[in-house]
CSV table of C-alpha atoms in Angstrom, one decimal:
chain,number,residue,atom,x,y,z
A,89,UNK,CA,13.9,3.3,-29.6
A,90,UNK,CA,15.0,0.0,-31.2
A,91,UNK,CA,15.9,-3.0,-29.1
A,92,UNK,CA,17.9,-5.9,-30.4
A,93,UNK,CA,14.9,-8.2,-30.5
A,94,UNK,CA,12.5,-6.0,-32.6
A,95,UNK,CA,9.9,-4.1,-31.0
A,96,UNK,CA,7.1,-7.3,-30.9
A,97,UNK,CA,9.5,-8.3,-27.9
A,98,UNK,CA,9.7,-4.9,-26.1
A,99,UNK,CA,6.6,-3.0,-25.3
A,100,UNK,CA,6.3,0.1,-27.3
A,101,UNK,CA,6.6,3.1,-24.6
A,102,UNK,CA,3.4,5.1,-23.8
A,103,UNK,CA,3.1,8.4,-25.5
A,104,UNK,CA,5.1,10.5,-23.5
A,105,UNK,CA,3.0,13.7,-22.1
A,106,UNK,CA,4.1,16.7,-19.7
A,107,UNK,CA,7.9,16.3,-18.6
A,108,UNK,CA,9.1,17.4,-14.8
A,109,UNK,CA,10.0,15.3,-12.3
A,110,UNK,CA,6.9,13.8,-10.9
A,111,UNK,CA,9.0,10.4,-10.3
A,112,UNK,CA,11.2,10.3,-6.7
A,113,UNK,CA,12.9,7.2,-6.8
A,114,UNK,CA,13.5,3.9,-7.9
A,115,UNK,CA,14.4,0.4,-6.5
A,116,UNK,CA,15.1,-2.9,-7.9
A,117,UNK,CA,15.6,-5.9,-6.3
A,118,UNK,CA,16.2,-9.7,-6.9
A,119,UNK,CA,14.4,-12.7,-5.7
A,120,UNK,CA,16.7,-13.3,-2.9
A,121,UNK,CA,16.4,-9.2,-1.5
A,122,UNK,CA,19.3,-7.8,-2.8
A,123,UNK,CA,19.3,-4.3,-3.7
A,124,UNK,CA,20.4,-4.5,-7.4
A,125,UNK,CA,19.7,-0.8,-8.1
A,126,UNK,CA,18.6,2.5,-6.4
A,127,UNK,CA,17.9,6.0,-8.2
A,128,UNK,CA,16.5,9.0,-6.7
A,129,UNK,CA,15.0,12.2,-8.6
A,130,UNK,CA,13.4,13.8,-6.1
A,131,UNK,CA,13.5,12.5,-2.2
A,132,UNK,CA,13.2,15.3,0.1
A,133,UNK,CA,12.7,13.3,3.2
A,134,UNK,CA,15.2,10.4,4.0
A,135,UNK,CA,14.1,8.7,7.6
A,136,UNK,CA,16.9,6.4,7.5
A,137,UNK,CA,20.4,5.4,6.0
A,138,UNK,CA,20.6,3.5,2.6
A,139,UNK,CA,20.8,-0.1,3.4
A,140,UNK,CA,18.0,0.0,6.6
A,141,UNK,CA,16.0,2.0,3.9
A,142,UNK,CA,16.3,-0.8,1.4
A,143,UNK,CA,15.9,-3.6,3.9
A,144,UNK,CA,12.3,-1.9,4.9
A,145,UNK,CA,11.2,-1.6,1.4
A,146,UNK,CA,11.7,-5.0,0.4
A,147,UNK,CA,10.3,-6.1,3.6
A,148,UNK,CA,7.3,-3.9,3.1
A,149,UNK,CA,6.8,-5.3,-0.3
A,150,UNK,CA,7.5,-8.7,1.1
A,151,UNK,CA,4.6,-8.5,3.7
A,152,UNK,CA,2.0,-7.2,1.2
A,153,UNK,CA,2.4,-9.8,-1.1
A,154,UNK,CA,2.1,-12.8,1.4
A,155,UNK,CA,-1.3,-10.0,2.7
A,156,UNK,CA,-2.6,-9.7,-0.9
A,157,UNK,CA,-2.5,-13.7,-1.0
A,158,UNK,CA,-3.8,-14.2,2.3
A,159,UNK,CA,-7.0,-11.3,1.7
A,160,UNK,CA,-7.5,-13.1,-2.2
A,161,UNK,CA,-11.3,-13.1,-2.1
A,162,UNK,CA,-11.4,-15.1,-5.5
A,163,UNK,CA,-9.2,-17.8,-4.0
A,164,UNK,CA,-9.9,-20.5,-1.5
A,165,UNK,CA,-7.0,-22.3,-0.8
A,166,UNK,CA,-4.4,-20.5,0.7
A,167,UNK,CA,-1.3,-21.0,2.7
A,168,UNK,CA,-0.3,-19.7,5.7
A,169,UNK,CA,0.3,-16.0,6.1
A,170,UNK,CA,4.3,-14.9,5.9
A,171,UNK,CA,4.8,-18.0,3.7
A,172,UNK,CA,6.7,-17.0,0.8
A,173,UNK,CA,5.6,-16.9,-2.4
A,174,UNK,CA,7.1,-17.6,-6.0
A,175,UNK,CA,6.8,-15.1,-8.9
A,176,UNK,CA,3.3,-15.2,-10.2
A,177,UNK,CA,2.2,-17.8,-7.2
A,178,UNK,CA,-0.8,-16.6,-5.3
A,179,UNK,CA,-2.6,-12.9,-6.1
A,180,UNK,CA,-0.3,-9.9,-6.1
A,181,UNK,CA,-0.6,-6.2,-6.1
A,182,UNK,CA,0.5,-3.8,-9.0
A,183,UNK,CA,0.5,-0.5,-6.9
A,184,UNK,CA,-0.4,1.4,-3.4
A,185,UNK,CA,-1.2,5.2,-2.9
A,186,UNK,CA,-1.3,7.3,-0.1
A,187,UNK,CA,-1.4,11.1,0.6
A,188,UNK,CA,2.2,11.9,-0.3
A,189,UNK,CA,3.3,9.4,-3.4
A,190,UNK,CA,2.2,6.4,-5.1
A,191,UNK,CA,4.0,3.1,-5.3
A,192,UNK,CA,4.2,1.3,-8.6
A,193,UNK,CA,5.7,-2.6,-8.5
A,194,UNK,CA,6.3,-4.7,-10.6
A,195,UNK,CA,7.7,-8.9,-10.4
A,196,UNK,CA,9.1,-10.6,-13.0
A,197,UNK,CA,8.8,-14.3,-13.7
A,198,UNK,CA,12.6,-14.4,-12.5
A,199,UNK,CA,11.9,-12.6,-9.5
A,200,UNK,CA,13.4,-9.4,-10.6
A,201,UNK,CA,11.2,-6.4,-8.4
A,202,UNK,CA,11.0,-3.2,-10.0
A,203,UNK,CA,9.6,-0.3,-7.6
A,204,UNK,CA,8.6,3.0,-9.2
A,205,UNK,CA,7.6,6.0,-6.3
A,206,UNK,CA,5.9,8.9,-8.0
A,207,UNK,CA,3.6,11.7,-6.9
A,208,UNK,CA,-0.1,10.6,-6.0
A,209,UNK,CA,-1.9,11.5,-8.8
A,210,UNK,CA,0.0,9.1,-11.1
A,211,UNK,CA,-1.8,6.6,-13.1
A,212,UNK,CA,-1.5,3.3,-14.4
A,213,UNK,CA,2.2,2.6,-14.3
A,214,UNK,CA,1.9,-1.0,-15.6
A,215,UNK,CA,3.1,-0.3,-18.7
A,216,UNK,CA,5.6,1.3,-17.6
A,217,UNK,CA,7.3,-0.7,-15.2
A,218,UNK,CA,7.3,-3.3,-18.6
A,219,UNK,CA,9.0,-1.0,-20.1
A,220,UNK,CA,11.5,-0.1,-17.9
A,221,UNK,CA,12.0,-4.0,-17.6
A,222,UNK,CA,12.9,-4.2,-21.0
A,223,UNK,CA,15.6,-1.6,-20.4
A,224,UNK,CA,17.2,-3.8,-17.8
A,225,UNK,CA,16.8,-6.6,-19.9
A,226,UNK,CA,18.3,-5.4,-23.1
A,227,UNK,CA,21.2,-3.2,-21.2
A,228,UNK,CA,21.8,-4.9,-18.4
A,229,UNK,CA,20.7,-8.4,-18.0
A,230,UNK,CA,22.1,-8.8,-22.3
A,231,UNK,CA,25.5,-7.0,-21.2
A,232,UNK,CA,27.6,-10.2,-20.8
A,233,UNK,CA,30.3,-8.4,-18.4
A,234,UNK,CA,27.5,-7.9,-15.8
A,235,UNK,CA,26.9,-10.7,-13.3
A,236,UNK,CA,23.8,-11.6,-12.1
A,237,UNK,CA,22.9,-10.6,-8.1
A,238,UNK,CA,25.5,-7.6,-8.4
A,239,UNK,CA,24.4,-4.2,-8.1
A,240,UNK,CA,24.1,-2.2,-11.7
A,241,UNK,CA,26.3,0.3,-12.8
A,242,UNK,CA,25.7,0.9,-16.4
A,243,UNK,CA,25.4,4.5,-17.7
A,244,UNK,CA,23.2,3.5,-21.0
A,245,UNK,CA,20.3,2.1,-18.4
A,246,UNK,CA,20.7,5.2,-16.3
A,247,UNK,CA,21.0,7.6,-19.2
A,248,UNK,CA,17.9,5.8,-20.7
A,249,UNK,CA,16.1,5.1,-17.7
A,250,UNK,CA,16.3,9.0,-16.9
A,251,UNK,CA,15.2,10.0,-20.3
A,252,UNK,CA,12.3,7.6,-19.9
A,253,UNK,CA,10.8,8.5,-16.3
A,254,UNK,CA,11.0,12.2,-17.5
A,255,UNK,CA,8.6,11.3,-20.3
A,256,UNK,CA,6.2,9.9,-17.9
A,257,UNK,CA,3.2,11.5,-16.5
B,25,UNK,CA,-21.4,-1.8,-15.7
B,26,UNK,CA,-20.8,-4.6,-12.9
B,27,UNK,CA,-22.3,-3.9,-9.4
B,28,UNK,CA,-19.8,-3.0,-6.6
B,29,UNK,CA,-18.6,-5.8,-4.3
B,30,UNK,CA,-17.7,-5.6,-1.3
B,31,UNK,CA,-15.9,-8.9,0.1
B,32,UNK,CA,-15.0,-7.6,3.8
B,33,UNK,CA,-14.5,-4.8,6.2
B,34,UNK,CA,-12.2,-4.5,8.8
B,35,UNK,CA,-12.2,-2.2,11.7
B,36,UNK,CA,-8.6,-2.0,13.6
B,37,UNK,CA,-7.8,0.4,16.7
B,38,UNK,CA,-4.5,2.2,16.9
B,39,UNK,CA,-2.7,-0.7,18.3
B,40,UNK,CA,-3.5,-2.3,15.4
B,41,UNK,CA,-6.0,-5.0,17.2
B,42,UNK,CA,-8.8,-6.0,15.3
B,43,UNK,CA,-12.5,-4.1,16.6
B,44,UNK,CA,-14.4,-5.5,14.0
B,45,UNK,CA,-14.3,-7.8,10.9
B,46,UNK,CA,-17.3,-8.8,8.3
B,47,UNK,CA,-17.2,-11.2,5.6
B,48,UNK,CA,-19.7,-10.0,2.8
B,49,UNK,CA,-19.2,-13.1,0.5
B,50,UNK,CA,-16.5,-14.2,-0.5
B,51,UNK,CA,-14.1,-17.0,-1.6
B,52,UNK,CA,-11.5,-16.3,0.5
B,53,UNK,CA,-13.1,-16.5,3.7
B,54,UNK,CA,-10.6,-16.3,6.9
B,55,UNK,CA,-11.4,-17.6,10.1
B,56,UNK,CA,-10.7,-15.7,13.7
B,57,UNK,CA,-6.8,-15.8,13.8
B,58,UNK,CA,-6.4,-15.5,10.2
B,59,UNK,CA,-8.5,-12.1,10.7
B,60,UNK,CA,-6.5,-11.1,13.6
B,61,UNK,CA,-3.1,-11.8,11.9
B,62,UNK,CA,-3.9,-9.8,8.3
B,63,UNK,CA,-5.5,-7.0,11.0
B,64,UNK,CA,-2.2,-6.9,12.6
B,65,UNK,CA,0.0,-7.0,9.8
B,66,UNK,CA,-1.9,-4.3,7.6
B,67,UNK,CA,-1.6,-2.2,10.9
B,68,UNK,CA,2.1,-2.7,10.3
B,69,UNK,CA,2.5,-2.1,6.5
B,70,UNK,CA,0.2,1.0,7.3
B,71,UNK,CA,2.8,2.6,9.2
B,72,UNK,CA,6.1,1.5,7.4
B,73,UNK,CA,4.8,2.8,4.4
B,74,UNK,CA,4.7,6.3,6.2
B,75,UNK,CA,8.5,5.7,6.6
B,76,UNK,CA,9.2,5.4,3.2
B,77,UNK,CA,7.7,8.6,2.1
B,78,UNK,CA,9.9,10.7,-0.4
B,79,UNK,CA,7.9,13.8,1.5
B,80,UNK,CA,6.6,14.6,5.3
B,81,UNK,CA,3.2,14.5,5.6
B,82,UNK,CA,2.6,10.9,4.7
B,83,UNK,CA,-0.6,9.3,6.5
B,84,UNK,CA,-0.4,5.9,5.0
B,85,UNK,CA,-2.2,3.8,2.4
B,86,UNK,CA,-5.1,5.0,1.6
B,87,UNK,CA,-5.4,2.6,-1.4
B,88,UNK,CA,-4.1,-1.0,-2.5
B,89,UNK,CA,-4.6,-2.0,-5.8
B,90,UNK,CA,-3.9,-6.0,-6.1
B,91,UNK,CA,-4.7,-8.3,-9.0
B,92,UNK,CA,-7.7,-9.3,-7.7
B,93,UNK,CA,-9.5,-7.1,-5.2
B,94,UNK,CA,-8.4,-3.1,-4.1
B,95,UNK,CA,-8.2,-2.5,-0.5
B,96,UNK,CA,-9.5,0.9,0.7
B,97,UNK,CA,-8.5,2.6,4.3
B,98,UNK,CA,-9.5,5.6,6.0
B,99,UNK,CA,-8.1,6.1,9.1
B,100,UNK,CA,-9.5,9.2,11.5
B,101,UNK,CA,-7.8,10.9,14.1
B,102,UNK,CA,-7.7,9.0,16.8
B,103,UNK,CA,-5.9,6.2,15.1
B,104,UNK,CA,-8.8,4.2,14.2
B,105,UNK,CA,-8.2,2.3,10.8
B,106,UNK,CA,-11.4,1.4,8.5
B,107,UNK,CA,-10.5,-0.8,5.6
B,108,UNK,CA,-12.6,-2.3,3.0
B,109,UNK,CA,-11.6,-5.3,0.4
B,110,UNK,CA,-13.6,-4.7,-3.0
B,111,UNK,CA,-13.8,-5.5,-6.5
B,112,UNK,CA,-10.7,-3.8,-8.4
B,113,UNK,CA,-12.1,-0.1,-10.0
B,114,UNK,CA,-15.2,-0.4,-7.3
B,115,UNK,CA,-15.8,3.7,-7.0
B,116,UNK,CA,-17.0,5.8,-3.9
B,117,UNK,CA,-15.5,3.8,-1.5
B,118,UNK,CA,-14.0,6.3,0.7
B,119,UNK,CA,-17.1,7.9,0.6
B,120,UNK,CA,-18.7,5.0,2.3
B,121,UNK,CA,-15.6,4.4,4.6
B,122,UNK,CA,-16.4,7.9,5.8
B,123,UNK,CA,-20.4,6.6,6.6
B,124,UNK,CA,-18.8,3.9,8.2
B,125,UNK,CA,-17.0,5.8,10.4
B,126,UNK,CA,-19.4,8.0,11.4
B,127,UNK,CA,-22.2,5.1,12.3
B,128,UNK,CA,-18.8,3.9,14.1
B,129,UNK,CA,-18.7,7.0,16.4
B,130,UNK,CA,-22.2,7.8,16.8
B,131,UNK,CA,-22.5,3.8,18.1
B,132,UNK,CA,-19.4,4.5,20.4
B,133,UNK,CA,-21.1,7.9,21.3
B,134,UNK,CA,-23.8,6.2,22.7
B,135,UNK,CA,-21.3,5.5,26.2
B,136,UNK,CA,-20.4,8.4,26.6
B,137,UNK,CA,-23.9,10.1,26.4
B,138,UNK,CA,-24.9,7.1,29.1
B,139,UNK,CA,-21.9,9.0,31.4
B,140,UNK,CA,-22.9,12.7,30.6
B,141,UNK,CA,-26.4,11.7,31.9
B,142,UNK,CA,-25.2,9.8,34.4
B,143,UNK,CA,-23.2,12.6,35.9
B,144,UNK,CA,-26.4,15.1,35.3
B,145,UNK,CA,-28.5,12.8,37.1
B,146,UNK,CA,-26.1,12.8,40.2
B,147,UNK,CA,-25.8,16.5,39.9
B,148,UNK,CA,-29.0,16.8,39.8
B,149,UNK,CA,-29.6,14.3,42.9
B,150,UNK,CA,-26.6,16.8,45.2
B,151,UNK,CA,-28.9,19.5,44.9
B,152,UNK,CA,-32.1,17.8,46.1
B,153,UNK,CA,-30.0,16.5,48.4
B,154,UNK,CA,-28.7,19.9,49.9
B,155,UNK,CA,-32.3,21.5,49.0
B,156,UNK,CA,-33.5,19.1,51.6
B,157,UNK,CA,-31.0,19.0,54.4
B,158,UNK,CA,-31.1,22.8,54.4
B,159,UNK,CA,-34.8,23.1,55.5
């Protein structure tokens, strides 16, 4: 796939291996908690409507990243636990696992949150989430009738963002 | 290969309230309410994150990856969370969460077999009482 910038701007995907759906859903969210995007492959189990289930995942992601500062045993100074932080500002986390699925996050310098949930046994996802970045970037953030804080609706970032998670393992 | 290290260990009851807590050596020391709070609030993120499963079944985090440590739990049965804060890519932790847990249970054990002997012993004592009333 070539992007408008040349591929030494977007990260080359990885190699994709066996196709399926081993990816559930996907959330994105800006620095202020809105819920720019939601996808779902493959979610069985829904405990709650839409907008309480977004609220809780940002809120979830919100409280482990002020815990991951707080429990930083590389870092001394600290501030106060629930205190937010800025992109990049005190240590993060990339991903969590438990029995049924793992969870694969990502924050950009502009505070753009991308949340990947895929079965347990997934890997690294780092990559990724980059990549899929660069998707939002070059179809969404690029498309000039899209306004910033508004929820997406683009079919060329669906379609590709589809094709993509199929390709991942 | 680089050693394993272990900054901290935490021990939380079902409630979430913190049993235990163990600094191994780190930077990031906390002090008592610090402890108490991040105790608290993993308890918390513990149990929303079973919410959020795309499946039933989910038991929680078992694993945390951040930046700069990963964060290990293993809770048992009764609701008892063990978690351990470690160097990223440290291996056989939950194999040593499991030890913990059972030197955890053995030590809280150790009550219990106090009562069962304390309940022989007074059996014990009724019948030498009644042996000797009844001659």
């Amino acid at each position: 796939m070539q992007f408008f910038g040349g591929s030494d701007i977007s990260p080359s995907p990885p190699a994709p291996t066996a196709s399926g759906h081993n990816a559930h859903m996907m959330y994105m969210f800006n620095r202020n908690g809105v819920c720019l995007f939601y996808r779902e492959w493959n979610r069985p189990l829904r405990t709650l409507n839409p907008q309480q289930d977004h609220k809780l995942m940002f809120g979830l992601l919100f409280s482990l990243k002020s815990l991951t500062a707080k429990m930083d045993p590389t870092s001394a100074e600290k501030g106060n636990l629930g205190v937010p932080q800025l992109p990049g500002q005190g240590c993060s986390f990339h991903s969590f696992r438990t029995n049924t699925y793992k969870l694969s996050f990502m924050e950009s310098p502009s505070g753009i949150k991308i949340i990947l949930v895929t079965h347990p046994r997934t890997g690294d996802l780092r990559e990724a989430l980059k990549y899929i970045y660069n998707l939002y970037v070059e179809y969404v953030a690029k498309n000039p009738v899209y306004a910033p804080g508004t929820p997406i609706k683009c079919e060329l970032f669906n379609t590709n963002l589809d094709q993509y998670v199929r390709s991942i393992s | 290969m680089a050693a394993a290290a272990i900054y901290s260990l935490f021990i939380i009851n079902k409630s979430g309230g913190l049993i235990y807590y163990k600094e191994y050596g780190s930077a990031g020391r906390m002090d008592t309410n610090d402890s108490l709070r991040v105790a608290s609030l993993w308890h918390s993120m513990h149990a929303i994150s079973q919410q959020l499963s795309p499946t039933v079944g989910c038991s929680g985090i078992e694993l945390l990856e951040a930046d700069a440590f990963d964060l290990h739990c293993f809770q048992s049965l009764t609701g008892t969370k063990f978690f351990v804060v470690c160097e990223p890519g440290t291996l056989h932790m939950d194999a040593l969460l499991k030890v913990i847990y059972e030197l955890y249970t053995d030590y809280m054990e150790m009550p219990i077999r106090c009562e069962l002997f304390d309940l022989n012993l007074s059996q014990a004592v009724q019948k030498d009482r009644v042996a000797l009333l009844g001659r």
